[in-house]
Structures are given as structure tokens and as C-alpha cells.
Coordinates of C-alpha atoms and ligand atoms in Angstrom, one line a residue:
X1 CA 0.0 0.0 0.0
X2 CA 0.9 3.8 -1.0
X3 CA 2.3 5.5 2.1
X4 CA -0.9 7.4 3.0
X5 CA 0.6 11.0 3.4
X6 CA -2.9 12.4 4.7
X7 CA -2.6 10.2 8.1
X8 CA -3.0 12.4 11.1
X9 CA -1.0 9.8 13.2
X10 CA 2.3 10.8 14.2
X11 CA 4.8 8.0 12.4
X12 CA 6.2 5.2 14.8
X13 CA 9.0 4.7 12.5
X14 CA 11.0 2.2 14.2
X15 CA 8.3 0.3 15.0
X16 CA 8.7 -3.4 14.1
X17 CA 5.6 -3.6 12.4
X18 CA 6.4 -0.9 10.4
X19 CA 4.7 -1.4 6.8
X20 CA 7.4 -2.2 3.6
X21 CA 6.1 1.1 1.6
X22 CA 6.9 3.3 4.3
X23 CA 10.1 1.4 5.7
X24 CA 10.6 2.3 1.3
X25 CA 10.1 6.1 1.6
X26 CA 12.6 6.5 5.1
X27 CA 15.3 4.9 3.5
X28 CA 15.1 7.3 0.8
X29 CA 13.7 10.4 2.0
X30 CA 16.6 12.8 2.6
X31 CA 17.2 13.8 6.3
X32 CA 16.2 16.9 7.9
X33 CA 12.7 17.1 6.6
X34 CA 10.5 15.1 8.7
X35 CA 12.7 15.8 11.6
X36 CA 15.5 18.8 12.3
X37 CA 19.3 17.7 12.0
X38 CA 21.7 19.8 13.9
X39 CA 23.5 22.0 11.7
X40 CA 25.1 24.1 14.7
X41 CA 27.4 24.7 12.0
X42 CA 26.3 24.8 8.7
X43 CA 27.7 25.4 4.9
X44 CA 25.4 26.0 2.2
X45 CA 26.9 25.6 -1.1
X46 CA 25.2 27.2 -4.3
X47 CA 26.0 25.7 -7.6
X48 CA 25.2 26.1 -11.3
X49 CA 25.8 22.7 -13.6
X50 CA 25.9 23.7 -17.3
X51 CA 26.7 20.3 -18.3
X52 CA 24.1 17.8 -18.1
X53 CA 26.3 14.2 -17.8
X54 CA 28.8 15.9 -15.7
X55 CA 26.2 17.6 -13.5
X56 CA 24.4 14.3 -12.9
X57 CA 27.3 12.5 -11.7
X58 CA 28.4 15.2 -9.2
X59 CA 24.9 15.3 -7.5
X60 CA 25.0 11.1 -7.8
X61 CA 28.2 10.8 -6.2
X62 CA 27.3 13.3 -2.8
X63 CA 24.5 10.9 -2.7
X64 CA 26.0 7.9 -2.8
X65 CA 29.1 8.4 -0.6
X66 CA 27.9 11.3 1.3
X67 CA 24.2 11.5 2.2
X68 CA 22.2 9.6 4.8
X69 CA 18.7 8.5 4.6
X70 CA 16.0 10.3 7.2
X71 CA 15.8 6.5 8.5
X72 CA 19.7 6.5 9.4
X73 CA 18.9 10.2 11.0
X74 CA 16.4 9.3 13.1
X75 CA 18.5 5.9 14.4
X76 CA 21.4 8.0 15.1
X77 CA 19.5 10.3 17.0
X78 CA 18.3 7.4 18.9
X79 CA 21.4 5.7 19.8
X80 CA 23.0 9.1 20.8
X81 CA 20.1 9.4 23.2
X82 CA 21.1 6.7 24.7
X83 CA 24.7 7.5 24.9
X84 CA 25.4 4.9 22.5
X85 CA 27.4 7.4 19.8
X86 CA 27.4 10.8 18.0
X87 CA 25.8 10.9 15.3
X88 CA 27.5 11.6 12.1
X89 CA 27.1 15.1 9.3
X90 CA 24.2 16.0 7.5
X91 CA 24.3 16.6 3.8
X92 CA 21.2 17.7 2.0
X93 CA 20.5 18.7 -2.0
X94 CA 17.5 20.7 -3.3
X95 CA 17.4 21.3 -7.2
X96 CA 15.9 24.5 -8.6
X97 CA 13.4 24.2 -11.9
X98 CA 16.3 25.5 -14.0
X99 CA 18.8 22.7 -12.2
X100 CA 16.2 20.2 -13.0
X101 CA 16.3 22.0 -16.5
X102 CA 20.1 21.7 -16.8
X103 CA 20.2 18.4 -15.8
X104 CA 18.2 17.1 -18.7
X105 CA 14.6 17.2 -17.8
X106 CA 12.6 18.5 -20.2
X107 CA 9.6 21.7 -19.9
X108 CA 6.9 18.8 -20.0
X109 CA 8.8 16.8 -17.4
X110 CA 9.0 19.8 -14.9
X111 CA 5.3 20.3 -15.4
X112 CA 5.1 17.3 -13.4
X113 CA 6.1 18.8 -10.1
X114 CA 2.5 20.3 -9.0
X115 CA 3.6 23.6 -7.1
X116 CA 3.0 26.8 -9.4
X117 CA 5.7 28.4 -7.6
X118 CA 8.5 26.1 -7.5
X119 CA 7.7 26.2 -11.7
X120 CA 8.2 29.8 -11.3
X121 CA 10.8 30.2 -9.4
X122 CA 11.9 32.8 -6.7
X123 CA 13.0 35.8 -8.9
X124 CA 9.0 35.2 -10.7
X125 CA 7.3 35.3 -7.2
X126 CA 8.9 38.8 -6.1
X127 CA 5.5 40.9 -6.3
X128 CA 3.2 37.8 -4.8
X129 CA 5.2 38.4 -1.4
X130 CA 6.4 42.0 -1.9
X131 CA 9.8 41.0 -2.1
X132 CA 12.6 43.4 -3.3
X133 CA 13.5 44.0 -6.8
X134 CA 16.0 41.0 -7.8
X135 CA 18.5 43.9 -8.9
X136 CA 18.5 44.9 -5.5
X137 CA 19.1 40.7 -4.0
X138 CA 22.9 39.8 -3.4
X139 CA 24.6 39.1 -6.7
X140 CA 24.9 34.9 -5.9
X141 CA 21.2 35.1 -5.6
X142 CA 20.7 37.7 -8.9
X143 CA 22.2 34.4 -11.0
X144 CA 20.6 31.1 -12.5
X145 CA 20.6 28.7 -9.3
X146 CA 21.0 25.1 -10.1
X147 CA 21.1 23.6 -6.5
X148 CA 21.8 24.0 -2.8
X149 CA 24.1 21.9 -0.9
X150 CA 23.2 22.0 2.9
X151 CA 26.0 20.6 4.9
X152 CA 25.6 20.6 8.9
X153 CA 27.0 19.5 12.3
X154 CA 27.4 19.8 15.6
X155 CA 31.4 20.7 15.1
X156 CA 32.9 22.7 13.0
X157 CA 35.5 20.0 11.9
X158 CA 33.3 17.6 9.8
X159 CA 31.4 20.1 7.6
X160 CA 35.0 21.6 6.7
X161 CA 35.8 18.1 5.5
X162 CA 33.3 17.7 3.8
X163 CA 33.0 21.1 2.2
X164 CA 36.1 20.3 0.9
X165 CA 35.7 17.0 -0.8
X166 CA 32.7 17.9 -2.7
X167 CA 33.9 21.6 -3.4
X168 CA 37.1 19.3 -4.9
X169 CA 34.6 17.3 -6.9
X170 CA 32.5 19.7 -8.4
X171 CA 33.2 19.5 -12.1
X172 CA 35.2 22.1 -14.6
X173 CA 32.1 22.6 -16.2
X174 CA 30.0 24.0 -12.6
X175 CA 30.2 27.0 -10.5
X176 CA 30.0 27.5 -7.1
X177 CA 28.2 30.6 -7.3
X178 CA 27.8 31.5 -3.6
X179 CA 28.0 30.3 -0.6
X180 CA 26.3 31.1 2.9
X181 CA 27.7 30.0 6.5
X182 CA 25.0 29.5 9.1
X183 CA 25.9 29.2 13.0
X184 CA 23.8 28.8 15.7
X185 CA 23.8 31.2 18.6
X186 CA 22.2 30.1 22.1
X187 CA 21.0 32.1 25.1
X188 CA 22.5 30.8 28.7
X189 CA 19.4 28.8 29.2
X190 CA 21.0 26.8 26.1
X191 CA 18.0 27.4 23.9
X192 CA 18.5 28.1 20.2
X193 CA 18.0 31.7 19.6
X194 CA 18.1 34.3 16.3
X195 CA 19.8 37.9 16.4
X196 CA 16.8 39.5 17.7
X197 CA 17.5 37.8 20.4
X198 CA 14.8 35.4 21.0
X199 CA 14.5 32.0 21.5
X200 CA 13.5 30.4 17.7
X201 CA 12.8 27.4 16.3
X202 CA 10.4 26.2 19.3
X203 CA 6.9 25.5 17.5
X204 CA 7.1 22.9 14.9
X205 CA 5.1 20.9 13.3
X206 CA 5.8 16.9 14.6
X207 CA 5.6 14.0 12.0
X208 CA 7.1 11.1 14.4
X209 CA 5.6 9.1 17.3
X210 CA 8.4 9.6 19.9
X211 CA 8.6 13.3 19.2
X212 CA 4.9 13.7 19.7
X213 CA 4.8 11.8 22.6
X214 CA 7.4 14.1 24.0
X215 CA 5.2 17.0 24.1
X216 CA 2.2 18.3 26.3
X217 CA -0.8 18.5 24.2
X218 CA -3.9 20.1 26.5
X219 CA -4.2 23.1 24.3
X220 CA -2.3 22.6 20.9
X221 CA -1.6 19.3 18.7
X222 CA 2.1 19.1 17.5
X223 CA 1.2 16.2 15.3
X224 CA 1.0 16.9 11.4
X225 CA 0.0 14.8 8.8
X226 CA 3.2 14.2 6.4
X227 CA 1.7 15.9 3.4
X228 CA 2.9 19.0 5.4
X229 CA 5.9 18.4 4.0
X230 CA 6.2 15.2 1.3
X231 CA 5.2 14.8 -2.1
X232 CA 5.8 11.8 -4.0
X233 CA 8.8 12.7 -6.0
X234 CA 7.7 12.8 -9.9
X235 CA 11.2 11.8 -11.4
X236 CA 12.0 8.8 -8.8
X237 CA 11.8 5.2 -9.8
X238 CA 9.1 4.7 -7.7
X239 CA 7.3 8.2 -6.7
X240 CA 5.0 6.1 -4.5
X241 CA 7.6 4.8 -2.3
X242 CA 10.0 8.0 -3.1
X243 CA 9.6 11.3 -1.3
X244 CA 10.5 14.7 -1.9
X245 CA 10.2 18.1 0.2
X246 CA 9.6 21.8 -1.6
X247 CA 12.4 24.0 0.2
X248 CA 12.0 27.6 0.5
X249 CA 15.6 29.3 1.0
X250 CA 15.6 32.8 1.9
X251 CA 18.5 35.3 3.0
X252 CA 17.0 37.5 5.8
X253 CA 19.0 40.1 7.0
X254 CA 18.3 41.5 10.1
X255 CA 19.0 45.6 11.4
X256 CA 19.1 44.6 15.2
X257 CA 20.0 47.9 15.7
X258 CA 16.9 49.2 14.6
X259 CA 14.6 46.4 16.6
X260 CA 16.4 47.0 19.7
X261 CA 15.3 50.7 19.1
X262 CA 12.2 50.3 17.9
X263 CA 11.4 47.8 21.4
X264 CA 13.1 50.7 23.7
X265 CA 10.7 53.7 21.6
X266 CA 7.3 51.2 21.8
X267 CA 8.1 50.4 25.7
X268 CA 8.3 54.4 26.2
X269 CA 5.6 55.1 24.3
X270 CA 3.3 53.0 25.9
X271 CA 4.6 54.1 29.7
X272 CA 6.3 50.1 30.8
X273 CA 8.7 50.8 33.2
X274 CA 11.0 48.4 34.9
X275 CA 10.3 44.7 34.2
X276 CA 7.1 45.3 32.3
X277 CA 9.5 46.7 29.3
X278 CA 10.2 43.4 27.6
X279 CA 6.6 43.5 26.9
X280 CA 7.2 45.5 24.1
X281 CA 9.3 43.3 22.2
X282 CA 6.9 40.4 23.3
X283 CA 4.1 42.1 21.3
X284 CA 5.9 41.9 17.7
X285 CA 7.5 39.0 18.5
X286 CA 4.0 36.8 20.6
X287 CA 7.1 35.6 22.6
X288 CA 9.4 37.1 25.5
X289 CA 12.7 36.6 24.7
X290 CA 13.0 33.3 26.8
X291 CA 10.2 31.8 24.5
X292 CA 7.7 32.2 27.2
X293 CA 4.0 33.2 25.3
X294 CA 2.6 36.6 25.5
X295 CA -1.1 35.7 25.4
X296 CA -0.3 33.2 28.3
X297 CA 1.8 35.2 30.7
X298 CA 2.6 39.0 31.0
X299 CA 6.4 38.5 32.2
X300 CA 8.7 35.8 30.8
X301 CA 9.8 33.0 32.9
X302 CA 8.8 29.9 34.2
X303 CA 10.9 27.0 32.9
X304 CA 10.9 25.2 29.5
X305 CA 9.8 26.9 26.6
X306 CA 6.0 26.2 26.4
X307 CA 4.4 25.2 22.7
X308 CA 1.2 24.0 24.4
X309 CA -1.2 27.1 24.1
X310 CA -3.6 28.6 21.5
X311 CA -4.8 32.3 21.2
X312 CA -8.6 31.3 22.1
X313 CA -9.6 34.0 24.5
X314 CA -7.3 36.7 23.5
X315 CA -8.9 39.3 21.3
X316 CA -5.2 41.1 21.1
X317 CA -5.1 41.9 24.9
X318 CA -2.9 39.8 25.8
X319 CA -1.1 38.9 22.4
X320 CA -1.5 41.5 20.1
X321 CA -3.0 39.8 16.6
X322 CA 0.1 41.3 14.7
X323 CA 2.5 39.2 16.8
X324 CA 5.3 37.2 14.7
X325 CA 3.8 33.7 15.9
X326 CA 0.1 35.1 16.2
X327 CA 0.6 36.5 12.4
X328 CA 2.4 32.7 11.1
X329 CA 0.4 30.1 13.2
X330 CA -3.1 32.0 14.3
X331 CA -3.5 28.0 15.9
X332 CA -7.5 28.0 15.8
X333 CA -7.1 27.3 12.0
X334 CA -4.7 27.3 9.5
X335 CA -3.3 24.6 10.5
X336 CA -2.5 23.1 7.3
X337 CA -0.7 26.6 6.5
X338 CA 2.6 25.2 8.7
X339 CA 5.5 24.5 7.6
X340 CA 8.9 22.9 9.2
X341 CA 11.4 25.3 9.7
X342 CA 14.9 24.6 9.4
X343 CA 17.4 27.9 9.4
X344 CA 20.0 28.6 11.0
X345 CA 21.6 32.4 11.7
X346 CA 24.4 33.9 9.9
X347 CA 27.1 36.6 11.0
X348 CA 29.2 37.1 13.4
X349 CA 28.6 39.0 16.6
X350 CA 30.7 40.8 19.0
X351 CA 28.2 41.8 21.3
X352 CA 25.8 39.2 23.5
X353 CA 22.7 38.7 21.5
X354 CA 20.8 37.7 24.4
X355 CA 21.9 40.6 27.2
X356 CA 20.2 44.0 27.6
X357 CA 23.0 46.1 26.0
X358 CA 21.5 49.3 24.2
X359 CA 21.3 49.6 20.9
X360 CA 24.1 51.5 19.9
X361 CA 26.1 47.9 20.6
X362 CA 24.0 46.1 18.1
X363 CA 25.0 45.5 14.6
X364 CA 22.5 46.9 11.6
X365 CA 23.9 44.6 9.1
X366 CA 25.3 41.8 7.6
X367 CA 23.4 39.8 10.3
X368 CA 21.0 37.2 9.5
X369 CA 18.7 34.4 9.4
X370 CA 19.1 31.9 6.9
X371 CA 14.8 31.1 6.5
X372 CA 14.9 27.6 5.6
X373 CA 11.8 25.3 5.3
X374 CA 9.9 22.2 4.3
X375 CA 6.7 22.4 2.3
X376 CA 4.1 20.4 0.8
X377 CA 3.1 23.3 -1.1
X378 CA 5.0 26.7 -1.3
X379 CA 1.8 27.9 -2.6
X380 CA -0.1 26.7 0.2
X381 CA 2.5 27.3 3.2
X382 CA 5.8 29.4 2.5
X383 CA 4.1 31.7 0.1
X384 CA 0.4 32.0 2.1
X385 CA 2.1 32.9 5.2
X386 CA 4.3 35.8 3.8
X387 CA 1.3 37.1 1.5
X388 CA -2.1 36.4 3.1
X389 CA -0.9 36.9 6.5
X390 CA 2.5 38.3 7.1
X391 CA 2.4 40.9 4.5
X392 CA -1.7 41.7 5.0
X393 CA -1.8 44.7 7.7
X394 CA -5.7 42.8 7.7
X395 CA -5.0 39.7 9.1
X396 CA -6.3 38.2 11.4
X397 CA -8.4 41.2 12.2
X398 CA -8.8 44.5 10.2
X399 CA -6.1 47.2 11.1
X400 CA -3.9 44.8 13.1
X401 CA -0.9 45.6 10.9
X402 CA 1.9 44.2 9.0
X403 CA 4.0 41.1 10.6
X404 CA 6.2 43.4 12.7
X405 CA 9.0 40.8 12.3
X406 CA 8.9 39.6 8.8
X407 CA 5.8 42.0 6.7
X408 CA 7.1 43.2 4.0
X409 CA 5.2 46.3 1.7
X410 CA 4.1 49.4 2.7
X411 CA 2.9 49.5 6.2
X412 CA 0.6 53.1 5.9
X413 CA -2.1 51.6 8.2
X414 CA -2.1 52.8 11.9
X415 CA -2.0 50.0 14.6
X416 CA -2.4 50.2 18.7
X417 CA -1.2 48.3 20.8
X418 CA -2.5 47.0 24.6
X419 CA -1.3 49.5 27.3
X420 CA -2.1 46.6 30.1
X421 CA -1.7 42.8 29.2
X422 CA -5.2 42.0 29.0
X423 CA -7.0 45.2 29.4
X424 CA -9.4 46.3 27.0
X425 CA -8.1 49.9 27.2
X426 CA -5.6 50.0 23.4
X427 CA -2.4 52.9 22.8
X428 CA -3.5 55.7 20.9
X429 CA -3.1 55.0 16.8
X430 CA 0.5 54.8 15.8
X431 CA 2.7 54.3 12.8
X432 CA 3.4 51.0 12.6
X433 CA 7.0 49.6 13.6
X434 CA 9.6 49.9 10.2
X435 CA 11.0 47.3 8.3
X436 CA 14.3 45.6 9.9
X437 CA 14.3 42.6 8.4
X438 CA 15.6 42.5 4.5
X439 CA 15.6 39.8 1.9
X440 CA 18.9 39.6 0.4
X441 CA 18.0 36.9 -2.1
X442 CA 16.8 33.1 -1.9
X443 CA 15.7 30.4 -4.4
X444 CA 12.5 27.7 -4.4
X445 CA 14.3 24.1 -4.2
X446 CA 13.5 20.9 -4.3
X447 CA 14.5 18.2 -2.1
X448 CA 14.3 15.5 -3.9
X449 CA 14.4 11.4 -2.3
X450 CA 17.6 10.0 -2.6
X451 CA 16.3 6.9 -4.9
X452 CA 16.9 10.0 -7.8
X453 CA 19.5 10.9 -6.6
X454 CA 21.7 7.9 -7.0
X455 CA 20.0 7.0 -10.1
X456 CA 21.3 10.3 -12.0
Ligands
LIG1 C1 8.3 31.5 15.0 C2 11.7 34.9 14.5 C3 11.2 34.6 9.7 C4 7.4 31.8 10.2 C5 9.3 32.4 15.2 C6 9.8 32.7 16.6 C7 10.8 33.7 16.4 C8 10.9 34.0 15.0 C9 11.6 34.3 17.5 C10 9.3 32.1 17.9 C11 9.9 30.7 18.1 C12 9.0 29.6 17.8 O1 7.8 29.7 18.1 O2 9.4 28.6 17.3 C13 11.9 35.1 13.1 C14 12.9 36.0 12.6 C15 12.7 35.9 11.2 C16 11.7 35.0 10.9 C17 13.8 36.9 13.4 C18 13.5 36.7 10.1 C19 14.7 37.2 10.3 C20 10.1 33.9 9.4 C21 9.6 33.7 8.1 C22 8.5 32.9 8.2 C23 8.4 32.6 9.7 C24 10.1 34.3 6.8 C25 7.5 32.5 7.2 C26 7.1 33.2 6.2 C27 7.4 31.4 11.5 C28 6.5 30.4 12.1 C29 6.7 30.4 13.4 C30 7.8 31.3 13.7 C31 5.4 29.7 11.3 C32 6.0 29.4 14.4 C33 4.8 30.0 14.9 C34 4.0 29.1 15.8 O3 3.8 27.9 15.4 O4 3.7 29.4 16.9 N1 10.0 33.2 14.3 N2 11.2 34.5 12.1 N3 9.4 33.2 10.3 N4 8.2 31.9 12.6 FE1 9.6 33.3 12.3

């Protein structure tokens, strides 16, 4: 039997009654999709072919001496749970439309994939999501993209190594056109956080058993159906055993500079004094720094980062409806909009990320997040949540504003904001908060199962 991608039960993958077709799709799904690899350290690797024989044997040989399977993934992360051994680096490919182009396929064949916008490609999508002009994107991004190379570990070591080897393989006729260097940054609680400052990367959507089961459900269900993020993969031997992912890859640059103002300025402006001024950041972001909730708590705190909660109850008291979180997940419905995010930061920082420094010690460039993540649709997920919502100062309720975080396009309505968590009582109109974050450039990819792969 077909994998069913539409089950709503979380995946026991190692279970030992596990069925042959979906045993079939693990071993040749790549890794990262259906659950996060660490890539504290990370090397992403942009390449152009121009040579369809020689282009097909570079990608076949990462993926036969290089890659493992998501079912290898998940054992390693087993065994090194139970302190068996450490796991080894991840490798991942995504291939644009024109790499699927350049490596032979023809126009009708690349109809086959079924997203509209992975046809189109990035540099065709810039006025759906208000993007900026592609003269205007970094120079590596401005060019014909082919494929990504993602290559990530917990040490720096092993993805030099490896960058290496397949940098030395690549073929006279390719190009590296560009490459990115992602690194995690952590605040002293050891939680993953972006330049902002906040904790990111929390609220995901969970396709396997033993992650699920991990979780406290009362208010929210982690567990996704795998259509979130597989589609049979149309040039695979066998598309019904052989899984791909769409990958959205986007170069966000962030001016912390500016945010760290713009939270000092919207604390003063609505009179928090003291510890009720991280509120302020809290209402762009729906989180306090530490991760904790705005519409479940007024002050951070109060151990692990919670993902159990829903907005019902709030009519933008507590969490204003303009929130990062509130804006991307609205968690009443939607559901199907989420997608599995995978960045990782880039840049390096002299300053703490997570202290209260001003902002005069922040950097307003060349600091970043490198927006990475898994879709069933790009039309349906990446590209809805940046248009519809993000980007749509009407969403979820008229007026609310632009996604203070990520909106993009001219923010000219006026927004308030709660003067007291969970007062009725609303700031006079404002101008909404600027722009801070900037697309540099980015490319639709996709991930496809390593069956291709190897038979390139
Ligand atoms: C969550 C920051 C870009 C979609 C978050 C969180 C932070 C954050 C701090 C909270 C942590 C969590 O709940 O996991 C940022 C920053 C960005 C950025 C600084 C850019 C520099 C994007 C983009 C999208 C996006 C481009 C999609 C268009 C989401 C989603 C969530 C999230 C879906 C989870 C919401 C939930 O399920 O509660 N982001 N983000 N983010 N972000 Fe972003």
C-alpha cells in the first residue's frame, strides 16, 4: 500500500511492524525534513551545472558516498540518546526548476512537479510576497541557481571536510556561485535563539511518534500529517515509495539595531517601566525573549519553553494579533498553513545577543537568518504565510498591521497596541513599527528522495 501521506497519526518509524512502503520512503527520503538535524554549524553551497552528464554525476556521487537517509537520522538520534554514539554530518541537495532543466529534464517533465511556484521560481514570485527588486538581491542570488548543498554538524571539523571534498569534486564545467555560512547562537538557558534575540525554532510541526509523545498536548496538537511536507517525487523510480520536500531558502538580514530601538521607543511610548518593558518586544515577536507566550503570561519565565497554548480567548489583549507567531500560526485554523522550519543564523557577533545592552552595541547589518523550510506546497505554506498573512496589515483582524518581524510592503495603516496585558483599554493609533528585516536573495528548491538521486 501507498504511504498514506494524509494520516493524522504521528509516524512510529521504528516500530517493528512498520509497513514495507513506508520502511521504502525512510530509506530514501533525505534527512532533515520530517525531523531537524543539527546544523550548529552549517555550509550552504550554491552551484550552477551547465553540463548535463557531468552535472548528474556530481549530485549522484554526494548521494552515494555522502548522504544519509532520514531513517539512518532518526537511528542516530536514537542511539546518541542513549549515549550509545554521535551521530554523524548532514548533507542535504534541493534542485531549482532550471537545475532540474540543466540536468536534462525537459519543460513537459518539470510540469510534473505540481507547485506553481516552485515552476516559477523565486526571482517570478517577487511581487506575490512584496519581495525586493532582484537587482537589488545579493549578486549569488541575482544568478541562475541550479542547487543547494546544505551541509551541517554539531562541530565545526566535519562540515570543513566535507566542504572540501565535494567543493574538490565539483566539475570544470560548474560553478559555485555562492556560498552562505550559518551558525547557531544560544542564550544561557541553552535554547536556540536568532539575532533578535529570541529563542527560535520552538513551535514545529511533529511527524514522528516519539517526538509527539514528547510533548504536552492540552491546548495545541504538534502532530502533522506528512503531506505537510512530502510529495511523491515525480522523477523517482518509484514516486510512491520515493519522497521529496519543496524547500524555501531565503537570505534575511536583520537591522538589530533598529529592533532594539524600535522595542526601547514602543516600551516608552506605551509608559512600561521596569520589568514590564520586555513587553514591548513580546508584542511583535508573541514571545518574550525566553520563548515564554505573550497571550499566556505578562512576564517571561517559568521554565521550558512552552508550545502548548492557543490564542482562544485573546482578542489582542494579551497577544497582540500582529504578533510574529500570532501572524504565522493564528493555531484555531490554519493549521495546514505550517511549515517545518529549518534555518540557522548567519554573521558574526561581537556583542551578546541575548543581554540588555543598548542599541548602539548592536549591529545593523550583515546579520541574519538563513529562512529555511519544508513544504508540501510553497503555494499553500511558505508563500500563504508571507502574502495572506505576514504581508496583510488585515489579518487576522482588520487594522492589526503588518507582521512586525517579517511583513514586508508598505505598512501606511495605523495600529495600537494594549497598554495593560489583558486590558481592553488600546495605545493611541501609531505608525506601525519599520522594516528591519531585508531579503537579500533566496531560491524555491526541491529536495528531492535520494532513490533519484543515486539513479542520476
Ligand atoms: C516562529 C523569528 C522569519 C514563520 C518564530 C519565533 C521567532 C521567530 C523568535 C518564535 C519561536 C517559535 O515559536 O518557534 C523570526 C525572525 C525571522 C523569521 C527573526 C526573520 C529574520 C520567518 C519567516 C516565516 C516565519 C520568513 C514564514 C514566512 C514562523 C512560524 C513560526 C515562527 C510559522 C512558528 C509560529 C508558531 O507555530 O507558533 N519566528 N522568524 N518566520 N516563525 Fe519566524
Amino acid at each position: 500500500m501507498p504511504v498514506d501521506l494524509h494520516n493524522e497519526r504521528p509516524l512510529a518509524w521504528d516500530s517493528a511492524t512498520l509497513d514495507a512502503d513506508t520502511k521504502a520512503m525512510l530509506d530514501n527520503l533525505q534527512p532533515n525534513i520530517l525531523r531537524a538535524h543539527v546544523r550548529e554549524h552549517l555550509s550552504v553551497l550554491f552551484v550552477r551545472f551547465n553540463d548535463v552528464a557531468e552535472g548528474r554525476a556530481f549530485l549522484r556521487g554526494i548521494a552515494t558516498t555522502k548522504m544519509k537517509s532520514a531513517r539512518r537520522h532518526l537511528e542516530e538520534v536514537r542511539d546518541f540518546a542513549t549515549g550509545r554514539r554521535r551521530g554523524t554530518p548532514y548533507v542535504g541537495i534541493g534542485i531549482s526548476k532550471a537545475g532540474y532543466r540543466d540536468l536534462g529534464h525537459s519543460v513537459e517533465d518539470v510540469r510534473k512537479f505540481g507547485d506553481p511556484v516552485f515552476r516559477d521560481g523565486m526571482k517570478r514570485r517577487v511581487g506575490v510576497v512584496a519581495d525586493p527588486p532582484v537587482e537589488q538581491w545579493e549578486r549569488a542570488y541575482q544568478r541562475e541557481i541550479h542547487a543547494v548543498i546544505l551541509i551541517g554538524d554539531a562541530d565545526p571539523g566535519p562540515v570543513e571536510r566535507l566542504r572540501e571534498e565535494i567543493l574538490g569534486d565539483l566539475p570544470e564545467s560548474a560553478r559555485l556561485l555562492g556560498e552562505e555560512r550559518g551558525q547557531g547562537m544560544r542564550n544561557p538557558a541553552g535554547d536556540g535563539i536568532e539575532h533578535f534575540g529570541y529563542v527560535d525554532g520552538r513551535s514545529q510541526p511533529l511527524f514522528l511518534k516519539d517526538e509527539v509523545d514528547r510533548e504536552p498536548k492540552k491546548h495545541w496538537d504538534p502532530a502533522f500529517p506528512l503531506a505537510s511536507v512530502l510529495v511523491p517525487d515525480p522523477f523517482a523510480p518509484n514516486p510512491l515509495r520515493h519522497h521529496g520536500s519543496y524547500l524555501v531558502f531565503r537570505k534575511l538580514e536583520q537591522n538589530v539595531r533598529a529592533f532594539k530601538e524600535i522595542e526601547r521607543d514602543l516600551a516608552d511610548a506605551l509608559g512600561l517601566a521596569g520589568a514590564d518593558r520586555p513587553r514591548a518586544g513580546a508584542m511583535l515577536v508573541g514571545r518574550f525573549k525566553d520563548g515564554t507566550p505573550l497571550t499566556v503570561k505578562p512576564k517571561a519565565g517559568g521554565g521550558p519553553v512552552s508550545n502548548d497554548f492557543t490564542f482562544d480567548g485573546d482578542d489582542g489583549s494579551r497577544c497582540p494579533f500582529s504578533g510574529h507567531v500570532r501572524k504565522t500560526n493564528p493555531r484555531s485554523f490554519g493549521r495546514e498553513v505550517l511549515m517545518a522550519r529549518r534555518g540557522q543564523t548567519y554573521g558574526e557577533r561581537t556583542d551578546d545577543p541575548s543581554d540588555d545592552s543598548p542599541p548602539e552595541n548592536r549591529p545593523s547589518a550583515e546579520v541574519g537568518l538563513l529562512f529555511m523550510a519544508f513544504n508540501g506546497s510553497l503555494l499553500d505554506q511558505f508563500e500563504f504565510t508571507q502574502q495572506t498573512w505576514a504581508d496583510n496589515p488585515d489579518f487576522e483582524v482588520p487594522a492589526t498591521g503588518h507582521d512586525p518581524v517579517i511583513g514586508q510592503g508598505d505598512r501606511d495603516v495605523k495600529v495600537t497596541f494594549p497598554k495593560v496585558w489583558g486590558e481592553p483599554e488600546q495605545s493611541v493609533p501609531q505608525t506601525q513599527v519599520a522594516q528591519t528585516v531585508t531579503m537579500k536573495g533566496g531560491e524555491y528548491f526541491f529536495a528531492p528522495s535520494l532513490a533519484y538521486l543515486r539513479n542520476l
